[in-house]
Short mmCIF file of C-alpha atoms and ligand atoms in Angstrom, two decimals:
data_model
loop_
_atom_site.label_atom_id
_atom_site.label_comp_id
_atom_site.label_asym_id
_atom_site.label_seq_id
_atom_site.Cartn_x
_atom_site.Cartn_y
_atom_site.Cartn_z
CA UNK A 1 75.02 161.31 47.85
CA UNK A 2 75.52 163.76 45.01
CA UNK A 3 73.97 167.09 45.90
CA UNK A 4 71.81 168.56 43.14
CA UNK A 5 69.59 166.60 40.82
CA UNK A 6 70.06 167.04 37.08
CA UNK A 7 66.39 166.55 36.44
CA UNK A 8 63.29 166.55 38.62
CA UNK A 9 59.78 165.47 37.75
CA UNK A 10 57.00 166.61 40.08
CA UNK A 11 53.28 165.81 40.14
CA UNK A 12 53.26 164.37 36.61
CA UNK A 13 49.89 163.03 35.47
CA UNK A 14 48.90 161.72 32.05
CA UNK A 15 45.65 160.14 30.92
CA UNK A 16 44.59 158.40 27.74
CA UNK A 17 40.96 157.57 26.96
CA UNK A 18 39.97 154.99 29.55
CA UNK A 19 43.29 154.86 31.40
CA UNK A 20 45.20 157.05 33.81
CA UNK A 21 48.72 156.14 32.70
CA UNK A 22 50.52 158.38 35.24
CA UNK A 23 49.18 159.86 38.40
CA UNK A 24 51.10 162.47 40.40
CA UNK A 25 54.52 160.93 39.74
CA UNK A 26 57.67 162.66 40.99
CA UNK A 27 61.33 161.71 41.28
CA UNK A 28 64.81 163.04 40.53
CA UNK A 29 67.83 161.91 38.55
CA UNK A 30 71.35 162.64 39.78
CA UNK A 31 74.64 163.13 37.96
CA UNK A 32 76.81 160.03 37.91
CA UNK A 33 73.97 157.80 39.05
CA UNK A 34 71.89 155.14 37.37
CA UNK A 35 68.24 155.11 38.41
CA UNK A 36 66.27 151.96 37.59
CA UNK A 37 62.61 152.56 36.75
CA UNK A 38 60.69 149.38 37.48
CA UNK A 39 57.08 148.24 37.30
CA UNK A 40 54.73 145.75 35.65
CA UNK A 41 53.75 145.83 31.97
CA UNK A 42 51.54 148.89 31.59
CA UNK A 43 52.71 150.52 34.85
CA UNK A 44 53.67 153.71 33.00
CA UNK A 45 57.45 153.41 32.45
CA UNK A 46 57.49 154.16 28.73
CA UNK A 47 54.96 156.95 29.29
CA UNK A 48 57.49 158.57 31.66
CA UNK A 49 60.16 158.20 28.97
CA UNK A 50 57.90 159.77 26.35
CA UNK A 51 57.06 162.64 28.71
CA UNK A 52 60.73 163.30 29.40
CA UNK A 53 61.55 163.29 25.69
CA UNK A 54 58.75 165.61 24.59
CA UNK A 55 56.74 162.94 22.74
CA UNK A 56 53.78 163.15 25.16
CA UNK A 57 52.73 166.34 26.92
CA UNK A 58 51.78 165.68 30.54
CA UNK A 59 48.28 166.79 31.63
CA UNK A 60 49.71 168.11 34.88
CA UNK A 61 53.03 168.46 36.65
CA UNK A 62 56.37 170.12 36.21
CA UNK A 63 59.80 169.32 34.93
CA UNK A 64 62.98 170.96 36.17
CA UNK A 65 66.29 170.59 34.38
CA UNK A 66 69.15 171.95 36.47
CA UNK A 67 67.51 174.95 38.14
CA UNK A 68 65.19 175.76 35.25
CA UNK A 69 61.50 174.88 34.87
CA UNK A 70 60.94 173.37 31.42
CA UNK A 71 57.99 172.73 29.14
CA UNK A 72 58.65 170.35 26.32
CA UNK A 73 56.28 170.67 23.42
CA UNK A 74 58.32 168.53 21.04
CA UNK A 75 61.17 166.01 21.04
CA UNK A 76 63.40 168.85 19.82
CA UNK A 77 62.85 170.78 23.08
CA UNK A 78 63.87 167.78 25.17
CA UNK A 79 66.93 167.20 23.01
CA UNK A 80 67.93 170.87 23.39
CA UNK A 81 67.60 170.52 27.18
CA UNK A 82 70.11 167.64 27.10
CA UNK A 83 67.81 164.64 27.39
CA UNK A 84 68.35 161.70 25.05
CA UNK A 85 66.72 158.28 24.93
CA UNK A 86 67.06 154.79 23.58
CA UNK A 87 63.40 153.88 23.09
CA UNK A 88 61.73 150.49 23.48
CA UNK A 89 61.05 150.59 19.72
CA UNK A 90 63.90 152.05 17.75
CA UNK A 91 63.26 155.37 16.02
CA UNK A 92 66.28 155.54 13.71
CA UNK A 93 66.56 155.22 9.95
CA UNK A 94 67.63 151.90 8.46
CA UNK A 95 68.70 153.28 5.09
CA UNK A 96 70.88 156.07 6.49
CA UNK A 97 74.47 155.70 7.63
CA UNK A 98 75.64 155.77 11.24
CA UNK A 99 76.91 159.35 10.83
CA UNK A 100 73.65 160.46 9.20
CA UNK A 101 71.61 158.92 12.00
CA UNK A 102 73.74 160.65 14.62
CA UNK A 103 73.76 164.09 13.06
CA UNK A 104 70.35 164.28 11.38
CA UNK A 105 68.57 167.29 12.83
CA UNK A 106 71.66 168.92 14.28
CA UNK A 107 74.37 169.05 11.65
CA UNK A 108 77.67 170.66 12.47
CA UNK A 109 77.71 173.98 10.65
CA UNK A 110 74.04 174.86 11.14
CA UNK A 111 71.83 174.31 8.13
CA UNK A 112 74.70 173.54 5.78
CA UNK A 113 75.63 169.91 6.03
CA UNK A 114 79.33 169.43 6.55
CA UNK A 115 79.58 165.69 6.00
CA UNK A 116 83.33 165.43 6.38
CA UNK A 117 83.01 167.04 9.80
CA UNK A 118 80.02 164.87 10.74
CA UNK A 119 81.96 161.72 9.82
CA UNK A 120 85.04 162.85 11.72
CA UNK A 121 83.01 163.56 14.83
CA UNK A 122 81.16 160.29 14.49
CA UNK A 123 84.43 158.38 14.34
CA UNK A 124 85.56 160.09 17.55
CA UNK A 125 82.28 159.27 19.30
CA UNK A 126 82.44 155.63 18.21
CA UNK A 127 85.98 155.41 19.50
CA UNK A 128 84.91 156.87 22.83
CA UNK A 129 82.52 153.96 23.38
CA UNK A 130 84.82 151.39 21.74
CA UNK A 131 82.39 150.63 18.91
CA UNK A 132 83.82 148.46 16.13
CA UNK A 133 81.89 149.78 13.09
CA UNK A 134 82.33 152.74 10.77
CA UNK A 135 80.54 156.11 10.39
CA UNK A 136 79.72 155.23 6.75
CA UNK A 137 78.02 151.91 7.58
CA UNK A 138 74.29 151.79 6.87
CA UNK A 139 72.23 151.29 10.01
CA UNK A 140 70.49 148.21 8.60
CA UNK A 141 73.86 146.40 8.46
CA UNK A 142 74.24 146.63 12.25
CA UNK A 143 73.06 144.29 14.99
CA UNK A 144 70.54 145.57 17.52
CA UNK A 145 73.37 145.97 20.03
CA UNK A 146 75.34 148.08 17.58
CA UNK A 147 72.24 150.17 16.83
CA UNK A 148 71.97 150.88 20.56
CA UNK A 149 75.58 152.03 20.46
CA UNK A 150 74.64 154.44 17.65
CA UNK A 151 71.87 155.84 19.85
CA UNK A 152 74.32 156.23 22.71
CA UNK A 153 76.80 157.96 20.39
CA UNK A 154 73.95 160.21 19.25
CA UNK A 155 73.25 161.14 22.88
CA UNK A 156 76.94 161.85 23.45
CA UNK A 157 77.18 163.92 20.26
CA UNK A 158 75.06 166.45 22.05
CA UNK A 159 76.61 165.94 25.46
CA UNK A 160 73.25 164.88 26.81
CA UNK A 161 73.08 165.25 30.58
CA UNK A 162 70.39 162.64 30.89
CA UNK A 163 70.41 159.34 28.99
CA UNK A 164 67.32 157.16 29.14
CA UNK A 165 67.36 153.47 28.20
CA UNK A 166 63.97 151.75 27.82
CA UNK A 167 64.59 147.97 27.95
CA UNK A 168 67.87 148.26 26.05
CA UNK A 169 68.91 144.66 26.72
CA UNK A 170 65.76 142.92 25.47
CA UNK A 171 67.31 141.91 22.13
CA UNK A 172 70.95 141.57 23.19
CA UNK A 173 73.08 138.50 23.78
CA UNK A 174 74.73 138.12 27.16
CA UNK A 175 78.06 139.25 25.76
CA UNK A 176 76.46 142.37 24.25
CA UNK A 177 74.72 143.10 27.55
CA UNK A 178 78.09 143.06 29.34
CA UNK A 179 79.38 145.47 26.70
CA UNK A 180 76.41 147.79 27.26
CA UNK A 181 77.01 147.74 31.01
CA UNK A 182 80.63 148.69 30.43
CA UNK A 183 79.42 151.75 28.50
CA UNK A 184 76.87 152.57 31.20
CA UNK A 185 79.64 152.48 33.82
CA UNK A 186 81.69 154.80 31.65
CA UNK A 187 78.80 157.25 31.13
CA UNK A 188 78.27 157.23 34.89
CA UNK A 189 81.91 158.01 35.52
CA UNK A 190 81.64 160.92 33.09
CA UNK A 191 78.81 162.32 35.23
CA UNK A 192 75.77 161.57 33.07
CA UNK A 193 72.48 160.79 34.80
CA UNK A 194 70.95 157.56 33.51
CA UNK A 195 67.41 156.23 33.69
CA UNK A 196 67.42 152.49 33.06
CA UNK A 197 64.33 150.35 32.44
CA UNK A 198 64.39 146.56 32.61
CA UNK A 199 62.29 143.60 33.76
CA UNK A 200 65.40 141.62 34.69
CA UNK A 201 66.43 141.86 38.30
CA UNK A 202 70.02 140.73 37.77
CA UNK A 203 70.47 143.73 35.45
CA UNK A 204 68.80 146.14 37.87
CA UNK A 205 71.11 145.01 40.68
CA UNK A 206 74.17 145.03 38.44
CA UNK A 207 73.70 148.48 37.01
CA UNK A 208 71.63 150.77 39.22
CA UNK A 209 72.39 152.96 42.22
CA UNK A 210 68.80 153.92 42.91
CA UNK A 211 65.36 152.61 41.99
CA UNK A 212 61.90 154.04 41.51
CA UNK A 213 58.90 151.70 41.33
CA UNK A 214 55.61 152.42 39.54
CA UNK A 215 52.37 150.50 39.93
CA UNK A 216 49.28 151.40 37.90
CA UNK A 217 50.74 154.80 37.09
CA UNK A 218 51.62 155.73 40.66
CA UNK A 219 54.98 155.83 42.36
CA UNK A 220 54.86 153.18 45.09
CA UNK A 221 58.43 153.39 46.31
CA UNK A 222 62.00 154.51 45.72
CA UNK A 223 65.35 154.05 47.36
CA UNK A 224 68.94 152.94 47.08
CA UNK A 225 69.53 149.65 45.28
CA UNK A 226 72.04 148.43 47.86
CA UNK A 227 69.34 148.65 50.55
CA UNK A 228 66.77 146.46 48.82
CA UNK A 229 66.30 142.82 47.88
CA UNK A 230 64.53 141.25 44.91
CA UNK A 231 61.47 139.86 46.74
CA UNK A 232 60.79 143.32 48.19
CA UNK A 233 60.86 144.89 44.72
CA UNK A 234 58.61 142.14 43.33
CA UNK A 235 56.07 142.72 46.08
CA UNK A 236 56.09 146.47 45.44
CA UNK A 237 55.72 146.06 41.66
CA UNK A 238 52.97 143.47 41.70
CA UNK A 239 51.29 144.39 44.98
CA UNK A 240 51.65 140.84 46.31
CA UNK A 241 54.41 138.25 46.65
CA UNK A 242 54.91 136.16 43.49
CA UNK A 243 55.94 132.53 43.27
CA UNK A 244 58.36 132.85 40.40
CA UNK A 245 58.65 129.15 39.68
CA UNK A 246 55.51 127.07 39.43
CA UNK A 247 55.68 123.46 40.48
CA UNK A 248 56.04 121.44 37.28
CA UNK A 249 52.80 119.57 36.51
CA UNK A 250 53.24 115.80 36.62
CA UNK A 251 51.85 114.67 33.25
CA UNK A 252 51.79 111.38 31.42
CA UNK A 253 53.54 112.09 28.18
CA UNK A 254 51.59 110.84 25.14
CA UNK A 255 52.38 109.57 21.65
CA UNK A 256 54.88 111.12 19.26
CA UNK A 257 53.52 114.10 17.32
CA UNK A 258 56.56 115.48 15.60
CA UNK A 259 59.73 113.76 14.49
CA UNK A 260 62.68 115.64 13.06
CA UNK A 261 65.70 113.88 11.52
CA UNK A 262 68.96 115.31 10.19
CA UNK A 263 67.52 118.76 9.58
CA UNK A 264 70.17 121.10 8.14
CA UNK A 265 70.42 124.32 6.23
CA UNK A 266 73.35 125.91 4.46
CA UNK A 267 74.75 128.11 7.21
CA UNK A 268 72.78 128.22 10.42
CA UNK A 269 72.19 124.70 11.72
CA UNK A 270 73.20 121.13 11.03
CA UNK A 271 71.86 117.67 11.70
CA UNK A 272 69.07 118.56 14.11
CA UNK A 273 67.03 115.56 15.23
CA UNK A 274 64.47 115.05 17.97
CA UNK A 275 61.00 113.72 18.73
CA UNK A 276 58.22 115.65 20.41
CA UNK A 277 55.26 114.00 22.09
CA UNK A 278 51.83 115.06 23.26
CA UNK A 279 51.78 116.74 26.68
CA UNK A 280 55.53 117.20 26.49
CA UNK A 281 57.42 120.47 26.90
CA UNK A 282 60.72 120.28 25.04
CA UNK A 283 63.15 123.06 25.88
CA UNK A 284 65.74 124.46 23.48
CA UNK A 285 68.50 126.20 25.37
CA UNK A 286 71.52 127.98 23.96
CA UNK A 287 73.17 131.34 23.68
CA UNK A 288 71.72 133.99 21.39
CA UNK A 289 72.93 133.06 17.90
CA UNK A 290 73.13 129.31 18.54
CA UNK A 291 70.67 128.70 15.70
CA UNK A 292 67.58 127.81 17.71
CA UNK A 293 65.25 130.37 16.12
CA UNK A 294 66.45 129.40 12.63
CA UNK A 295 65.54 125.75 13.26
CA UNK A 296 62.07 126.80 14.43
CA UNK A 297 61.53 129.12 11.47
CA UNK A 298 62.45 126.25 9.17
CA UNK A 299 59.90 123.94 10.86
CA UNK A 300 57.31 126.69 10.45
CA UNK A 301 57.96 127.05 6.72
CA UNK A 302 59.68 130.42 6.86
CA UNK A 303 62.81 128.91 5.27
CA UNK A 304 63.63 125.66 3.45
CA UNK A 305 66.06 123.07 4.79
CA UNK A 306 68.84 121.78 2.56
CA UNK A 307 68.54 118.32 4.10
CA UNK A 308 66.50 116.37 6.61
CA UNK A 309 63.06 114.95 7.22
CA UNK A 310 60.09 116.03 9.29
CA UNK A 311 57.23 113.70 10.21
CA UNK A 312 54.01 115.04 11.70
CA UNK A 313 51.60 112.53 13.23
CA UNK A 314 53.26 109.72 11.30
CA UNK A 315 53.13 111.39 7.87
CA UNK A 316 55.95 113.18 6.02
CA UNK A 317 55.53 116.91 6.44
CA UNK A 318 56.97 119.67 4.27
CA UNK A 319 56.14 123.31 5.05
CA UNK A 320 56.74 125.45 1.97
CA UNK A 321 55.24 128.45 3.73
CA UNK A 322 53.89 129.29 7.19
CA UNK A 323 50.35 128.72 5.86
CA UNK A 324 51.21 125.00 5.40
CA UNK A 325 52.46 124.76 8.97
CA UNK A 326 49.39 126.53 10.36
CA UNK A 327 47.08 124.26 8.35
CA UNK A 328 48.92 121.22 9.72
CA UNK A 329 48.53 122.44 13.32
CA UNK A 330 51.89 124.00 14.04
CA UNK A 331 51.99 127.49 15.55
CA UNK A 332 55.08 129.64 16.02
CA UNK A 333 55.26 132.59 18.37
CA UNK A 334 58.30 134.48 17.04
CA UNK A 335 60.92 136.15 19.17
CA UNK A 336 60.72 139.41 17.22
CA UNK A 337 57.05 139.96 17.92
CA UNK A 338 57.10 143.64 17.04
CA UNK A 339 57.99 142.88 13.44
CA UNK A 340 56.66 139.38 12.89
CA UNK A 341 53.43 139.29 14.78
CA UNK A 342 51.66 142.43 15.90
CA UNK A 343 49.34 144.57 13.77
CA UNK A 344 49.40 147.80 15.73
CA UNK A 345 46.49 149.68 14.08
CA UNK A 346 44.10 146.77 14.72
CA UNK A 347 42.37 146.04 18.03
CA UNK A 348 43.21 143.37 20.58
CA UNK A 349 40.28 141.16 19.43
CA UNK A 350 41.22 141.45 15.77
CA UNK A 351 44.86 140.64 16.52
CA UNK A 352 43.92 137.68 18.71
CA UNK A 353 41.67 136.04 16.11
CA UNK A 354 43.69 137.00 13.04
CA UNK A 355 45.22 133.56 12.52
CA UNK A 356 42.12 131.56 13.52
CA UNK A 357 39.19 133.33 11.88
CA UNK A 358 37.79 130.08 10.51
CA UNK A 359 37.04 128.91 14.04
CA UNK A 360 34.65 131.83 14.54
CA UNK A 361 32.48 131.39 11.46
CA UNK A 362 28.84 130.52 12.26
CA UNK A 363 26.45 129.84 9.35
CA UNK A 364 28.82 131.58 6.98
CA UNK A 365 29.26 134.68 9.12
CA UNK A 366 32.05 135.71 11.41
CA UNK A 367 30.69 135.56 14.95
CA UNK A 368 31.76 138.52 17.03
CA UNK A 369 30.56 136.81 20.16
CA UNK A 370 32.73 133.81 19.52
CA UNK A 371 35.71 136.06 18.77
CA UNK A 372 35.08 138.04 21.94
CA UNK A 373 34.84 134.94 24.09
CA UNK A 374 38.17 133.60 22.77
CA UNK A 375 39.85 136.98 23.22
CA UNK A 376 38.56 137.36 26.75
CA UNK A 377 39.68 133.85 27.73
CA UNK A 378 43.20 134.14 26.31
CA UNK A 379 43.67 137.76 27.35
CA UNK A 380 42.70 136.97 30.92
CA UNK A 381 44.84 133.83 31.07
CA UNK A 382 47.89 135.72 29.79
CA UNK A 383 47.25 138.72 32.07
CA UNK A 384 46.86 141.25 29.24
CA UNK A 385 46.31 144.69 30.71
CA UNK A 386 44.06 146.89 28.57
CA UNK A 387 41.21 149.36 28.93
CA UNK A 388 38.94 147.00 26.89
CA UNK A 389 39.31 144.16 24.37
CA UNK A 390 38.69 146.36 21.33
CA UNK A 391 41.57 148.70 22.20
CA UNK A 392 44.10 149.28 19.43
CA UNK A 393 47.20 147.16 19.93
CA UNK A 394 49.42 150.20 19.34
CA UNK A 395 47.99 151.79 22.48
CA UNK A 396 49.11 148.93 24.71
CA UNK A 397 52.40 148.89 26.57
CA UNK A 398 55.25 146.92 24.96
CA UNK A 399 54.86 143.87 27.19
CA UNK A 400 51.10 143.72 26.72
CA UNK A 401 51.49 143.80 22.93
CA UNK A 402 53.70 140.75 23.25
CA UNK A 403 51.10 138.87 25.27
CA UNK A 404 48.49 139.52 22.56
CA UNK A 405 50.78 138.01 19.90
CA UNK A 406 51.15 134.89 22.06
CA UNK A 407 47.34 134.79 22.37
CA UNK A 408 46.98 135.02 18.60
CA UNK A 409 48.95 131.84 18.02
CA UNK A 410 47.39 129.91 20.88
CA UNK A 411 43.96 130.80 19.46
CA UNK A 412 44.73 128.61 16.42
CA UNK A 413 44.37 125.60 18.77
CA UNK A 414 47.53 124.01 17.39
CA UNK A 415 48.82 120.49 18.00
CA UNK A 416 52.37 121.77 18.27
CA UNK A 417 53.24 125.22 19.53
CA UNK A 418 56.71 126.68 19.28
CA UNK A 419 57.30 129.52 21.73
CA UNK A 420 60.42 131.57 20.99
CA UNK A 421 61.51 133.51 24.10
CA UNK A 422 57.88 133.82 25.23
CA UNK A 423 58.53 135.94 28.31
CA UNK A 424 61.02 138.43 26.94
CA UNK A 425 59.91 141.93 28.02
CA UNK A 426 57.17 140.49 30.22
CA UNK A 427 57.02 141.49 33.88
CA UNK A 428 57.61 139.10 36.75
CA UNK A 429 53.95 138.64 37.72
CA UNK A 430 52.69 138.10 34.15
CA UNK A 431 55.59 135.77 33.53
CA UNK A 432 54.30 133.48 36.25
CA UNK A 433 50.86 133.60 34.58
CA UNK A 434 52.37 132.74 31.18
CA UNK A 435 54.35 129.84 32.69
CA UNK A 436 51.27 128.47 34.38
CA UNK A 437 49.35 128.70 31.11
CA UNK A 438 52.06 126.83 29.19
CA UNK A 439 51.79 124.03 31.76
CA UNK A 440 48.02 123.97 31.35
CA UNK A 441 48.28 123.77 27.55
CA UNK A 442 50.55 120.75 27.85
CA UNK A 443 48.08 119.18 30.25
CA UNK A 444 45.36 119.66 27.62
CA UNK A 445 47.38 117.56 25.16
CA UNK A 446 49.44 120.14 23.29
CA UNK A 447 53.07 119.45 22.41
CA UNK A 448 55.23 122.46 23.27
CA UNK A 449 58.66 123.56 22.08
CA UNK A 450 60.07 126.23 24.36
CA UNK A 451 63.04 128.22 23.07
CA UNK A 452 64.49 130.27 25.90
CA UNK A 453 67.76 131.87 26.91
CA UNK A 454 66.61 131.95 30.51
CA UNK A 455 67.78 128.84 32.28
CA UNK A 456 65.34 129.00 35.23
CA UNK A 457 62.50 129.22 32.72
CA UNK A 458 63.52 126.15 30.68
CA UNK A 459 64.54 124.13 33.71
CA UNK A 460 61.30 125.07 35.46
CA UNK A 461 59.01 124.07 32.60
CA UNK A 462 60.65 121.52 30.30
CA UNK A 463 60.56 117.73 30.46
CA UNK A 464 63.65 117.51 28.29
CA UNK A 465 66.15 120.12 27.18
CA UNK A 466 68.12 120.14 23.94
CA UNK A 467 71.18 122.35 24.14
CA UNK A 468 72.46 123.99 20.98
CA UNK A 469 75.82 125.56 20.31
CA UNK A 470 76.87 127.12 17.01
CA UNK A 471 74.13 125.47 14.99
CA UNK A 472 74.52 121.99 16.45
CA UNK A 473 72.83 119.97 19.16
CA UNK A 474 75.51 119.43 21.78
CA UNK A 475 73.48 117.56 24.34
CA UNK A 476 69.99 116.51 25.36
CA UNK A 477 69.04 116.05 29.01
CA UNK A 478 65.94 114.69 30.69
CA UNK A 479 64.40 116.13 33.85
CA UNK A 480 65.94 114.37 36.81
CA UNK A 481 68.35 112.39 34.61
CA UNK A 482 72.14 112.66 34.24
CA UNK A 483 73.31 116.13 33.21
CA UNK A 484 70.11 117.86 34.44
CA UNK A 485 71.94 120.65 36.28
CA UNK A 486 72.34 124.35 35.61
CA UNK A 487 76.15 124.01 35.50
CA UNK A 488 76.16 121.16 32.99
CA UNK A 489 73.59 122.83 30.73
CA UNK A 490 75.39 126.18 30.69
CA UNK A 491 78.72 124.46 30.07
CA UNK A 492 77.22 122.65 27.07
CA UNK A 493 75.69 125.86 25.71
CA UNK A 494 78.99 127.72 25.85
CA UNK A 495 80.72 124.89 24.00
CA UNK A 496 82.83 123.91 27.01
CA UNK A 497 81.36 120.43 26.95
CA UNK A 498 81.59 119.55 23.26
CA UNK A 499 82.21 115.83 23.85
CA UNK A 500 78.93 115.07 25.57
CA UNK A 501 76.93 114.72 22.37
CA UNK A 502 73.31 113.56 22.38
CA UNK A 503 71.66 111.49 25.04
N1 ATP B 1 49.05 156.27 22.98
C1 ATP B 1 48.34 155.66 23.93
N2 ATP B 1 46.99 155.58 23.87
C2 ATP B 1 46.29 154.97 24.84
N3 ATP B 1 46.83 154.38 25.91
C3 ATP B 1 48.16 154.42 26.04
C4 ATP B 1 49.00 155.05 25.05
N4 ATP B 1 50.29 154.92 25.44
C5 ATP B 1 50.27 154.23 26.60
N5 ATP B 1 48.99 153.94 26.97
C6 ATP B 1 48.57 153.21 28.19
O1 ATP B 1 49.27 153.73 29.29
C7 ATP B 1 49.60 152.70 30.22
C8 ATP B 1 51.08 152.73 30.49
O2 ATP B 1 51.79 152.24 29.34
P1 ATP B 1 53.38 152.23 29.24
O3 ATP B 1 53.71 151.96 27.83
O4 ATP B 1 53.92 153.45 29.88
O5 ATP B 1 53.74 150.95 30.14
P2 ATP B 1 55.19 150.34 30.50
O6 ATP B 1 55.36 150.49 31.98
O7 ATP B 1 56.22 150.92 29.63
O8 ATP B 1 54.96 148.77 30.20
P3 ATP B 1 55.92 147.65 29.46
O9 ATP B 1 56.74 147.03 30.56
O10 ATP B 1 54.93 146.64 28.97
O11 ATP B 1 56.69 148.30 28.39
C9 ATP B 1 49.09 151.41 29.60
O12 ATP B 1 47.84 151.09 30.18
C10 ATP B 1 48.95 151.74 28.13
O13 ATP B 1 47.95 150.97 27.53
MG1 MG B 2 57.37 150.12 28.05
#
C-alpha cells in the first residue's frame, strides 16, 4: 500500500435546489493507483469531479493536496494544484489545433505565445502516449478517442498529479478502449493518481486498484478491487440485488411492418435487407464503425440511400427528412444523445413531449395535464431520477439526460422504434428497467430495432440478430436457432466468419 495520499477529500457536501448531491463524502487518491468511483446515475460522481476541478464550490468540507489544505475557487486553481480531468462532456475547442487546445491558458513563455515551442512540446507529449496525429491538426478532425488523448496530453503538459476520467470509454470502440487502458497503465507506472468513472464492470475490474461507491450522494463503501466481486458492488450501488438479465417475454410475433431491400449508400453500407414484424425485437450487432448507425439514420431520413427500397406497412416509403419518418411512425433514439436529442435549457416535461406535442392538444390548446401524465409515466418507467418533472434537463446527471431523450421518442407512440445503444452511460439498475420497458413495448405491438455493441443486451432481448461487419450484413441468427451463440456472433462481427452469409 503506498503510504501518503496525493489528494484527500473530507466531509464534502454540496446541495442544489431540491437535491443534496453530496453529503459528507470523504476518500483519498494514491500515487500510482487507479481508484474507480462508482454509483447509479445521479449518485454524485460528476459532482465530485466538478468539485475537484474547481467548477463547483462545495458547501462544506475540505480538500488536501499533498500536505496542503486547498480551496479551489476556479478551474484555474485546481489546474495549478495539479488536478486535470477528462469530463463527461468535452470542454475543448473544435476549431483550434491540438497544440492550441493543450497550451491555451498556460503558454510556454508566459503571456507571449511561443507557438514553435508549444508545437514542439505537443509533439513530445503525443509521442509519450503513442498518439498518431499531429500538433497542427484541428480538434474537429479527430475521433472521440483521439480527443481524449489530447486531454490526457494536456494533463501531462502540466505534470498533473491527479488525472480524472469521467466515463472516458462511453464513445470508444473496443480497440480504442484497450488503447486507453494501455495509457492508464503507463500513467500509473509514472506515479500519477487516477480517478476513473465507468458504469461497465469489466472496465472497473480491468483498470482499478481501489473503488469508492456513492449512493444518493453518500459514500456507502470503499475497498480494494481484488477483494470484491461484481454482485457485491451492484448491491452497494443500487441498494438491492439486481437481476441483470430479464427473462425474455414469450410473444407471438405479428405481421410485417417494415421491409428493407438492397439498401446501400456510397461509402458506409451496402445491400442491407431485412423484414421487421410487430412485437418483434430485431438486434443489430457489430463493432463500432460497422455501419449500423448509418443504416438507421438513413431509414430515419437523416441521409439518402443511393440504392434500395423500403416498404412500410405494405406501401413504398421514402424519408426525405426525419419529419417524414416521424409522421410515418418511425422513431429513432440516436446514439449521440447529447448532440442529437437533448435540449438542455428546457425542462424534463418539455423535452419529453417535444416530438409529440400534437398528442397533447385538447380543443386547440396544449394540455399541460396530458403532458404531465405522459412525462410522469415514461419518466417513472425509465427510472429517471430528478427533483421534479419540470427540472431543467441540463441540471440532470448525464445518464438521466439520456433516459429523457429515450422517453421523448417513445412518447411519439411510434410503430417502429430504433434504439441506438439505448443503455450506454446508464447504470446497472436503470438498465434493467430500460430492458424491461423495451420488452413491454414489444408486447404492446411495437416493432423494435435494437442497435447495441453489448452482446448480453442483444442476446437477452432480441428475437433475431443481424450481424454487420464493415458495412455489410455478414449473418442473421434466430433465437434458439443455428449460430445463436456468443462465440459465433462475435466471430461474425469481427469478420472471422465471412462465409456464413445471411440465414
Ligand atoms: N447544476 C446542477 N443543478 C441542479 N442539480 C444538479 C446540478 N448538477 C448536478 N445536479 C444534481 O446532482 C445529482 C448528482 O448528479 P451527478 O451529475 O453528480 O451524477 P452522476 O453520478 O455523475 O450520474 P451519471 O452516472 O448519470 O453521470 C443529481 O441529482 C443531479 O440532478
Ligand atoms: Mg456523471
